PDB file of C-alpha atoms in Angstrom:
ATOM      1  CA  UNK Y  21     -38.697-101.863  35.411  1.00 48.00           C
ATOM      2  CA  UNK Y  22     -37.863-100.506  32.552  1.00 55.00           C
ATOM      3  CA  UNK Y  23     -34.687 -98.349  33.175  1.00 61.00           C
ATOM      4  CA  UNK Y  24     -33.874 -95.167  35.074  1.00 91.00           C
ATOM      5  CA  UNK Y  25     -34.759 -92.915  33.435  1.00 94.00           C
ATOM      6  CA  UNK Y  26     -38.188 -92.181  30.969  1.00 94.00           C
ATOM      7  CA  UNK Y  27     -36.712 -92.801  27.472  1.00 92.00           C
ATOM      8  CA  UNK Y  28     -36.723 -89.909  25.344  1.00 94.00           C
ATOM      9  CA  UNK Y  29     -37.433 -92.261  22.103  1.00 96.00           C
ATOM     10  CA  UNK Y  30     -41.010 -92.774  22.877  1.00 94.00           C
ATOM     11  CA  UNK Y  31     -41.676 -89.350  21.382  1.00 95.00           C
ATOM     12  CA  UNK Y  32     -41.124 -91.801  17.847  1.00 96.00           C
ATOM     13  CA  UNK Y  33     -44.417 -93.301  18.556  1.00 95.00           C
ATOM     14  CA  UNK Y  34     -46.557 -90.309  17.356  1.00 91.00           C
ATOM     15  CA  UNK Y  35     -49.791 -92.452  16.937  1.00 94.00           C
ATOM     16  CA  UNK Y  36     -49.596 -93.419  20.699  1.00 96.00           C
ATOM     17  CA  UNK Y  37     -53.124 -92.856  21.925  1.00 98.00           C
ATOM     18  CA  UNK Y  38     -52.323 -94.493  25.522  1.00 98.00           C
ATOM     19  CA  UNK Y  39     -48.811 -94.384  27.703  1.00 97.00           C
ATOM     20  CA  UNK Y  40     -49.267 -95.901  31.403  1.00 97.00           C
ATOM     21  CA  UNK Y  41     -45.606 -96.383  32.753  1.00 96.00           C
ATOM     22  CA  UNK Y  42     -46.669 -96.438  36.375  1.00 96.00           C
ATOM     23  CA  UNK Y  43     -45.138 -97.697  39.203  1.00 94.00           C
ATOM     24  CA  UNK Y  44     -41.862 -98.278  37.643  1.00 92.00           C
ATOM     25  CA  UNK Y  45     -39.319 -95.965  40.025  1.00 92.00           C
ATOM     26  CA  UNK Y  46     -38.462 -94.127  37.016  1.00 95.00           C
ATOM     27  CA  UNK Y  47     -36.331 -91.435  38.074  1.00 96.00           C
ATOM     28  CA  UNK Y  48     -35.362 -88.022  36.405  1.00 97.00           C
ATOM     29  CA  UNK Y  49     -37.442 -86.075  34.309  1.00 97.00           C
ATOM     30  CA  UNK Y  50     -40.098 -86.480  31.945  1.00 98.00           C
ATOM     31  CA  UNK Y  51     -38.618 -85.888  28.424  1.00 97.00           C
ATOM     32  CA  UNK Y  52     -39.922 -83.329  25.977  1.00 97.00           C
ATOM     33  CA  UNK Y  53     -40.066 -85.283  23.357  1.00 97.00           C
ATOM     34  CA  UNK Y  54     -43.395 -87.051  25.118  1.00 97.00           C
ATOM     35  CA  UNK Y  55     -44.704 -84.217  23.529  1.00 97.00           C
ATOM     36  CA  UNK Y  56     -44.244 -85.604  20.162  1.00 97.00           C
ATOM     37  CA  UNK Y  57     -46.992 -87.606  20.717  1.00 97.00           C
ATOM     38  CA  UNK Y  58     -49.969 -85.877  19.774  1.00 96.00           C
ATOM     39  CA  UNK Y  59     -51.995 -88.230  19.415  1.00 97.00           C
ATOM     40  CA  UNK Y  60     -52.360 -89.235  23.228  1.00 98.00           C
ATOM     41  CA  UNK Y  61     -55.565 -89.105  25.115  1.00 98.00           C
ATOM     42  CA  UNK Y  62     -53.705 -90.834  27.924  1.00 98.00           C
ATOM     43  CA  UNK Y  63     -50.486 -90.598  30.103  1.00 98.00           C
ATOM     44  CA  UNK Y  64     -50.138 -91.645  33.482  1.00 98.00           C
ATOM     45  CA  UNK Y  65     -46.606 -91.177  34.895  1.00 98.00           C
ATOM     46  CA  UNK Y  66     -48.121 -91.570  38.370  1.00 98.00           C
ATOM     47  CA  UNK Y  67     -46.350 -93.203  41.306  1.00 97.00           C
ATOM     48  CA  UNK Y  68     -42.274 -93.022  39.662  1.00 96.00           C
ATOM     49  CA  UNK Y  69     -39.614 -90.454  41.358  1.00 96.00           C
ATOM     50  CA  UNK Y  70     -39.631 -87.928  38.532  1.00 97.00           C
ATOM     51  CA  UNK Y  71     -38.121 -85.076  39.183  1.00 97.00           C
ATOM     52  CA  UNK Y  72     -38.026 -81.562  37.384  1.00 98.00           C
ATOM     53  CA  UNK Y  73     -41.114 -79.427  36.073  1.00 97.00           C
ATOM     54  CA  UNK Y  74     -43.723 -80.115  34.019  1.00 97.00           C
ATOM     55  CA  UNK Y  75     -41.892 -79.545  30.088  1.00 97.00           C
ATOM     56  CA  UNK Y  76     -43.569 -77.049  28.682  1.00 96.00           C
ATOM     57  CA  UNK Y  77     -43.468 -79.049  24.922  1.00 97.00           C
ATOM     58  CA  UNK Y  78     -46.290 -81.168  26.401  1.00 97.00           C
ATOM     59  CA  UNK Y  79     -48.346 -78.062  25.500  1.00 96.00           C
ATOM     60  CA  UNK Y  80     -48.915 -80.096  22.276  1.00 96.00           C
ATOM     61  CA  UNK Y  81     -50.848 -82.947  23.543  1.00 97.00           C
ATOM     62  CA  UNK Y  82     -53.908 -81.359  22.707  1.00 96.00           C
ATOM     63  CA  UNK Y  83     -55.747 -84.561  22.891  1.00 97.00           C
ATOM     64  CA  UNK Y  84     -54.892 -85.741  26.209  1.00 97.00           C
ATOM     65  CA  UNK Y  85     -58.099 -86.385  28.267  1.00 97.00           C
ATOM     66  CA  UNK Y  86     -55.947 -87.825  31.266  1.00 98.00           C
ATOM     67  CA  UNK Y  87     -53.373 -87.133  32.828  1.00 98.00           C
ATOM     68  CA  UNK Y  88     -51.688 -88.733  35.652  1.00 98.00           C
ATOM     69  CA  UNK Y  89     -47.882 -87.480  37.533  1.00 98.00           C
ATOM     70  CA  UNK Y  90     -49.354 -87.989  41.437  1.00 98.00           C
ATOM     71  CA  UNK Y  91     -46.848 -89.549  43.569  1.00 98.00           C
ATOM     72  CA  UNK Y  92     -44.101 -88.142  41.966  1.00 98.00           C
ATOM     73  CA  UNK Y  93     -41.131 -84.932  42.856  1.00 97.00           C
ATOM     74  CA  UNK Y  94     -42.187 -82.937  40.280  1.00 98.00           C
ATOM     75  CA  UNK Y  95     -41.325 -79.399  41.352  1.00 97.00           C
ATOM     76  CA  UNK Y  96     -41.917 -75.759  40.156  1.00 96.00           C
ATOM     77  CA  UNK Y  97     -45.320 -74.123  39.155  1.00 95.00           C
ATOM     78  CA  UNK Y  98     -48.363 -75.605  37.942  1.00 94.00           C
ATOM     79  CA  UNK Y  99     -47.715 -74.616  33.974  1.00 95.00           C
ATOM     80  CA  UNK Y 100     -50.335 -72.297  32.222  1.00 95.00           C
ATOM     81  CA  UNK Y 101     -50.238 -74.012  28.642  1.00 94.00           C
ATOM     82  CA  UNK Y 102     -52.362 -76.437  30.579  1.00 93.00           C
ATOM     83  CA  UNK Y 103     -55.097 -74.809  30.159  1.00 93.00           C
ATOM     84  CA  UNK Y 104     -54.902 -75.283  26.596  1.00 93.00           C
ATOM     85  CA  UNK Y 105     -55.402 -78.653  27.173  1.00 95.00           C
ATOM     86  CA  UNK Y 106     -58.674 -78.111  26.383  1.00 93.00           C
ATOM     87  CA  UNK Y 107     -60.112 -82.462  25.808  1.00 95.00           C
ATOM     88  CA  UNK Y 108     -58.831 -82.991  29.215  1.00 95.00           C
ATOM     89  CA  UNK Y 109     -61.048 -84.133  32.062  1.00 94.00           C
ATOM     90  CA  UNK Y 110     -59.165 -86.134  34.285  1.00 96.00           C
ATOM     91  CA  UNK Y 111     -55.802 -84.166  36.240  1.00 95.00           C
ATOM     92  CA  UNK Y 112     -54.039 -85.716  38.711  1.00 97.00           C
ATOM     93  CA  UNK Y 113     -50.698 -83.817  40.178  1.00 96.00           C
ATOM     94  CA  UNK Y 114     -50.941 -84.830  43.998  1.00 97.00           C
ATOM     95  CA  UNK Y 115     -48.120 -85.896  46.243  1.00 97.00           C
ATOM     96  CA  UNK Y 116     -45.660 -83.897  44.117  1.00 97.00           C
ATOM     97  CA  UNK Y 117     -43.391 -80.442  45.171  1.00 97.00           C
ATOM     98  CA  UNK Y 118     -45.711 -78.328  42.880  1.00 96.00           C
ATOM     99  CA  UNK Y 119     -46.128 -75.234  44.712  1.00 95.00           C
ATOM    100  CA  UNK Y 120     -47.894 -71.656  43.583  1.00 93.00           C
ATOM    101  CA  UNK Y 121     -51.043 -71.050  42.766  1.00 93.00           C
ATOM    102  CA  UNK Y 122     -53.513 -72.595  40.148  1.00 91.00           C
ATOM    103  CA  UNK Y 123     -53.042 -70.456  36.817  1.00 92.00           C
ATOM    104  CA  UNK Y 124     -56.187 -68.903  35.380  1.00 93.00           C
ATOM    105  CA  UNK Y 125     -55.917 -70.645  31.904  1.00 92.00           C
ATOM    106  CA  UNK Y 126     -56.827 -74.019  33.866  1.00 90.00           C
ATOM    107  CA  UNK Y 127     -60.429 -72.116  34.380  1.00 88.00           C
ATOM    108  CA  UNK Y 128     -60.659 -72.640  30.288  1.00 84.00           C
ATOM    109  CA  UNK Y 129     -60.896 -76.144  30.665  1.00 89.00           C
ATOM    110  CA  UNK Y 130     -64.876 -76.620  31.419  1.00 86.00           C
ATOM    111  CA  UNK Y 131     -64.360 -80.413  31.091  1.00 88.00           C
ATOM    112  CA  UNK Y 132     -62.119 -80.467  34.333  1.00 79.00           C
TER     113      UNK Y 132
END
């Protein structure tokens, strides 16, 4: 593994296209500064022990086509920037403490 916790200095690598860091019992929660990386068309967080909500500063991944936090203890609502997310096609939240219902914007998303 790689640590604990999700480092918050991979935000520096804003021409980061793919970030798979699965299956490494990361712990905590996902740091905002992921969101620096707007040039991702790929994250998958999935099977760690995350905890927290989804930050909202991931609004800016714009690019992101998939996007994997399943198996994780995310809590809190699913987020309505999501549906800005507008290139993504692939969204994969299971087995997480998400609770509410499914926000309208995600309807904008005809790719999904």
């Amino acid at each position: 593994t790689l640590g604990e916790t999700l480092p918050a200095w991979l935000g520096q690598f804003s021409s980061l296209k793919l970030i798979d860091l699965s299956f490494n019992n990361f712990v905590g929660t996902i740091p905002k500064e992921i969101g620096n990386i707007t040039s991702l068309t790929q994250m998958n967080f999935g099977y760690n022990n995350l905890t927290g909500t989804i930050p909202r500063e991931l609004s800016k991944l714009l690019q992101l086509e998939k996007f994997f936090l399943f198996h994780n203890n995310l809590s809190g609502t699913l987020p309505p920037f999501l549906g800005n997310l507008t290139s993504l096609y692939w969204l994969d939240i299971s087995s997480n403490d998400i609770v509410g219902t499914i926000p309208e914007e995600i309807s904008l998303i005809s790719s999904l």
